[in-house]
C-alpha cells in the first residue's frame, strides 16, 4: 500500500485540456476524475468518515496516520461542517456544509508539486493557459495541535487548493513528514464550470444542480446552527464526549477515543456559531479539544509500535 | 581569479523571505570563503532559487606555523592539552628557551576542497525564518524542499553532498544541473558559469535579477494603464512582493464590475492588494478607476484572455462578499456594537476591549480641552472607536479597523468630527502614515496610544531588543509625531499619569459594565467615577513629586523614541539629552524636568544653534573649565553656592563677570518665562567675552581664601545660569 517511487513520476494521463466546446465536468465527474487520478498515484481511495467534522484533516486517515513511521497514502472526499459559515442559502460563495477532497501521502513524495499540478490538468486546467502559483500559506490547527508549511495553490488568482507539508500533528513531530493536499470541491467546480453561484453548479451533467441537492439543507442547518441548536445540550454533550474520550484512552482504544475527540470538536464549532462562547472560553475549549487530540495521537502511536 | 557559483533550487520560497535570504547567503558565503579572499560577491533570490557568485583565490597557500606552548617545566597535562588543541604530537615540539614551541607546516588547500568542506555546514545552518522537514530519509531542513544544488568553480563541479552518516541528505549533492520556468521551459540544463546561468535562464523564461523583474512589472503595468488613460497607484511594497512571486512576469489588466465601484475605496483596495496582489489604478482626475493590474507568471497560449477572465471572476466574488458585509454591517448602529466589546479580548492580562473603551472615554475627555477639542465629542468618538471590531467587515479584513468605524459612524449620522476621529485614531500606523490633525481625532488618537503604553507597561509587557509584539514603539513614536507635527503643548507626564491610573484601576475589573446608562448623572461624571476613585486607592506608590513609577517609565519610553527620531533625522542626540537633563522651569523646583515635547524641541534647536556658533563653542570650553575646577574644589570643601561678596571682587575681570552674570540671569529669567529660547541662548552667548577674559586674567585658586571662595561662587553661578537651558556637561565632542 505504500506509495512507490515510480508512481511519483508524472504518469501518462488523458490529454489535459478540453476540446473547445466540450462540456466541463459535472460536480460528480470532478470527484470521479480525482479518485481515478489519485488511485493511479498509489493512494487508497477511502470513503468519508461517518462523523461531523470541520475539515478533511480530522479524518483519522489523516490525523492518526500522519504520526508514526508507517508509510501511508490515501485520498477521500470528506463532507465538512462549518456552522459559522452558514448563510441560509443566500450567499453564492459560502456554505455551512461543503466537500473537501483530501489527499495524504506519507512520506511526502519527491514530486508532490508535479503530482498536484497534473491533477489539475486532469480536470481540464492547463498550466500554459492558466496561471498556477504557489503562494506562501503556513497551516496550523490549534484544535489538533498540528502545523505545517506550504502554500495556497492559485489558479488565475483563485485559491484552488491548500498544499501542506505536515511538521507536527497531535503535538507530535512528524517522523515521516507527509504531504497533504486539500481541494475545496465546490469552489474548484465553480471555476471549472465557470459558475458564479454555487447553487447553480451542474451536479451530475443531467440537469441536477447543487442547489437542487443542498439548498434546503443550507437553509435548515443555518437556522439550526445559529438559532435553534440547544446550547445546554451541546455543552453537556461536549463534556460527555470529553469524559468518554478520556475513559477510552485509559483502555488504549485510540480509534473510538478519537471519535469522541472529533465529536467534541464539532460540538465546540456549534457552540461557537450559537455565539455563547466568549473569547476567553473559546481559547479554553480549543485547549480542551487539543488535549484530547494529542492523547489520541499518542495512544495511536503507542499501539502502532506494539 | 576563479569564479565560484552556487545555486540552491527549491520549491517556492515565500516572497517575503527572499531578499533577506540573498543577503544572508552573501554574508555567510563571504565568511565561509574568507581564507580564499572572495571578491565581487553577488547574490540572487527569486521564487524558486537563491544563488551566489564570487571570485576567489585558487587556494590557500602552504603555511608555516610557529606557536609558543607551555613552559618546559609545565605538567604533562598542560602539554597534552596544548597538543590536543593543535592536533599535534610530542614529536612536533621543539625547545626554545624555557618554552615548548610547536613548529609545523600547514599544507595548502585548493579552493575546491575548502568550498566542498564548507558548503554542507553553511546549508545546514542557513538562517531561514522557518524551515521544514520533508520526505522520510533525512533531517536536513530548508525553507521548502530543496531540489537541486549547483556548485561550480570555474565551470567544474565542486563535489559535496548533504549526506551524513545514516542520513542520506535527501540524496542532494552538488552538480551542474539547474531548471528553468516550471511550465514554459520544463526540464534540466547544464550550468557552466554565473553569466551563462543568468543568460540561459532568461532563454528558459526565468529572470534571475530582482531589479529586472521589478522593472518589467512596473513598466508593463504602467504602459497597460496608460493605454487606458489611467495611472497606477504607486505601491513599492506590493511591487517587491509580486516580483518575488513570479519568475517570468507578464503584466495584465482586468476590469472591475461597475456594480462594485460604490464600495468604500479602502475595502476595494484591501481585497485587491492583500488578498489578490493587484495594483489599483486611478483615472486622470485621481479617482479610482474600474480596472486593476496584475502580474501572471506565464505567457499564456491565448495571450492571457483566460487568466484575465479568471482573475476578474475572483475579484467579483471577493467584492460580492465585501458588499454583503458592507450592507449587513450598516443595518445596525455602531453604538449598538459597543456592548459586544466586553466579549472581545484586548490582551489576556488586560481584560476586554470594553474595559479599554471605558478608559479611552475618560482619557479622551481629559485630553480634549488641552488640544482644543470638544470633550463631549472626544468622549463620544472614544466610545465608538473600537466598536467596528465586531463588524463583519473588520472580522474579514482586520486591517480595516478604524476605517470601517469611520464609515459606519458617518452612516449613523454621528458628528463628522466623531466619525473622523473613529477613522483616524489608529494613525499614524507607520512612519510614512500621516498623523491626525483635527482636534477630536487628536484627542482620541493620543488617548489610544497612552492607554496602550500604560496598559502594557503595567503588566510588564515591554519591548525588548528588536522584539516589540504589541507595537509599543510605534505607539510612542505616534505620540511624538502627533504632538510635534501639530505643535501641541501638552505635558506627557500628566497624560501618562492619568493613563496609568486608569489602566491600573480597570485592567482586572470584571466585564459587563455596558450598557447601563448612569441614571440621572451626566455621562462625564459617571466616567470620573470609574477612574479616579479606584485609581487612587490602587495606585499607591508615587514618588515625592507625585509621579508614579509607571508613568515615569512611560514618559521615559516616549522621550527615548523622540531621541531615536531626532538621531534618525541627523540631529545631535547629545543636545536633547542635555536639554532633558536641565531643570525646565528655571527654578530647579517643580517636577525637575520638562515633559512638553514641543518646548523640548524648541530648546534643543536653539542650544544646537548656540553650540554651532563660535561663541557657543568658546562658551562650552569655558563651561567645562568652570565645571572641572568646581568638581575638584567641591570635593575638597563642598558646594560653593553662597552669595558673592561684592567688596571682595578685586580684579576688573571678575567684577565684569559678576555684572555680566547678573545681567544674563535677568535676561534668562525673562526669556525662559516667555519660552523665548533664542533670547535665552543669546543671553548665554553674550557672556562669552567676559568669561574668556575672566579665565585669562583671574586665578581662581587664589591663596587668599576669601578671594578663592568668591571666585568659585562666580563659576558656580555661571554653571547654574547655563544649566537653565541645558546640562552642558552632557554635550559630547
PDB file of C-alpha atoms in Angstrom, chain A residues 18 22-27 30 92-93 123-125 130 155-156 158 160 185-203, chain B residues 305-317:
ATOM      1  CA  UNK A  18     -10.595  20.002 -23.006  1.00  0.00           C
ATOM      2  CA  UNK A  22     -16.781  20.273 -24.891  1.00  0.00           C
ATOM      3  CA  UNK A  23     -18.841  20.273 -21.741  1.00  0.00           C
ATOM      4  CA  UNK A  24     -16.977  20.923 -18.478  1.00  0.00           C
ATOM      5  CA  UNK A  25     -17.059  18.129 -15.907  1.00  0.00           C
ATOM      6  CA  UNK A  26     -20.013  17.962 -13.559  1.00  0.00           C
ATOM      7  CA  UNK A  27     -19.512  18.078  -9.810  1.00  0.00           C
ATOM      8  CA  UNK A  30     -14.814  16.006 -10.886  1.00  0.00           C
ATOM      9  CA  UNK A  92     -23.344  32.454  -3.572  1.00  0.00           C
ATOM     10  CA  UNK A  93     -19.939  31.544  -2.116  1.00  0.00           C
ATOM     11  CA  UNK A 123      -9.628  18.455 -14.531  1.00  0.00           C
ATOM     12  CA  UNK A 124      -9.027  20.486 -17.668  1.00  0.00           C
ATOM     13  CA  UNK A 125      -6.888  23.274 -16.207  1.00  0.00           C
ATOM     14  CA  UNK A 130      -3.972  29.306 -16.724  1.00  0.00           C
ATOM     15  CA  UNK A 155      -5.172  29.345 -10.417  1.00  0.00           C
ATOM     16  CA  UNK A 156      -5.754  32.710 -12.102  1.00  0.00           C
ATOM     17  CA  UNK A 158      -8.167  31.941  -7.137  1.00  0.00           C
ATOM     18  CA  UNK A 160      -7.927  26.132  -5.744  1.00  0.00           C
ATOM     19  CA  UNK A 185     -14.534  20.887  -4.377  1.00  0.00           C
ATOM     20  CA  UNK A 186     -17.379  23.373  -4.797  1.00  0.00           C
ATOM     21  CA  UNK A 187     -15.048  26.259  -5.458  1.00  0.00           C
ATOM     22  CA  UNK A 188     -12.980  24.238  -7.875  1.00  0.00           C
ATOM     23  CA  UNK A 189     -16.102  23.051  -9.675  1.00  0.00           C
ATOM     24  CA  UNK A 190     -17.422  26.602  -9.881  1.00  0.00           C
ATOM     25  CA  UNK A 191     -14.183  27.617 -11.534  1.00  0.00           C
ATOM     26  CA  UNK A 192     -14.071  24.718 -13.939  1.00  0.00           C
ATOM     27  CA  UNK A 193     -17.738  25.178 -14.861  1.00  0.00           C
ATOM     28  CA  UNK A 194     -17.463  28.988 -14.914  1.00  0.00           C
ATOM     29  CA  UNK A 195     -20.371  29.355 -12.498  1.00  0.00           C
ATOM     30  CA  UNK A 196     -20.728  32.303 -10.105  1.00  0.00           C
ATOM     31  CA  UNK A 197     -23.314  30.884  -7.742  1.00  0.00           C
ATOM     32  CA  UNK A 198     -22.578  27.610  -6.009  1.00  0.00           C
ATOM     33  CA  UNK A 199     -26.235  26.595  -6.166  1.00  0.00           C
ATOM     34  CA  UNK A 200     -26.100  26.721  -9.974  1.00  0.00           C
ATOM     35  CA  UNK A 201     -23.350  24.098 -10.187  1.00  0.00           C
ATOM     36  CA  UNK A 202     -24.069  21.246 -12.554  1.00  0.00           C
ATOM     37  CA  UNK A 203     -24.115  18.286 -10.198  1.00  0.00           C
TER      38      UNK A 203
ATOM     39  CA  UNK B 305      -7.556  36.003 -22.007  1.00  0.00           C
ATOM     40  CA  UNK B 306      -8.390  33.041 -19.753  1.00  0.00           C
ATOM     41  CA  UNK B 307      -6.171  34.334 -16.965  1.00  0.00           C
ATOM     42  CA  UNK B 308      -7.770  37.784 -17.117  1.00  0.00           C
ATOM     43  CA  UNK B 309     -11.279  36.347 -17.116  1.00  0.00           C
ATOM     44  CA  UNK B 310     -10.394  34.141 -14.142  1.00  0.00           C
ATOM     45  CA  UNK B 311      -8.945  36.989 -12.123  1.00  0.00           C
ATOM     46  CA  UNK B 312     -11.920  39.212 -12.882  1.00  0.00           C
ATOM     47  CA  UNK B 313     -14.187  36.465 -11.678  1.00  0.00           C
ATOM     48  CA  UNK B 314     -12.265  36.011  -8.443  1.00  0.00           C
ATOM     49  CA  UNK B 315     -12.427  39.714  -7.761  1.00  0.00           C
ATOM     50  CA  UNK B 316     -16.183  39.738  -8.409  1.00  0.00           C
ATOM     51  CA  UNK B 317     -16.633  37.009  -5.798  1.00  0.00           C
TER      52      UNK B 317
END
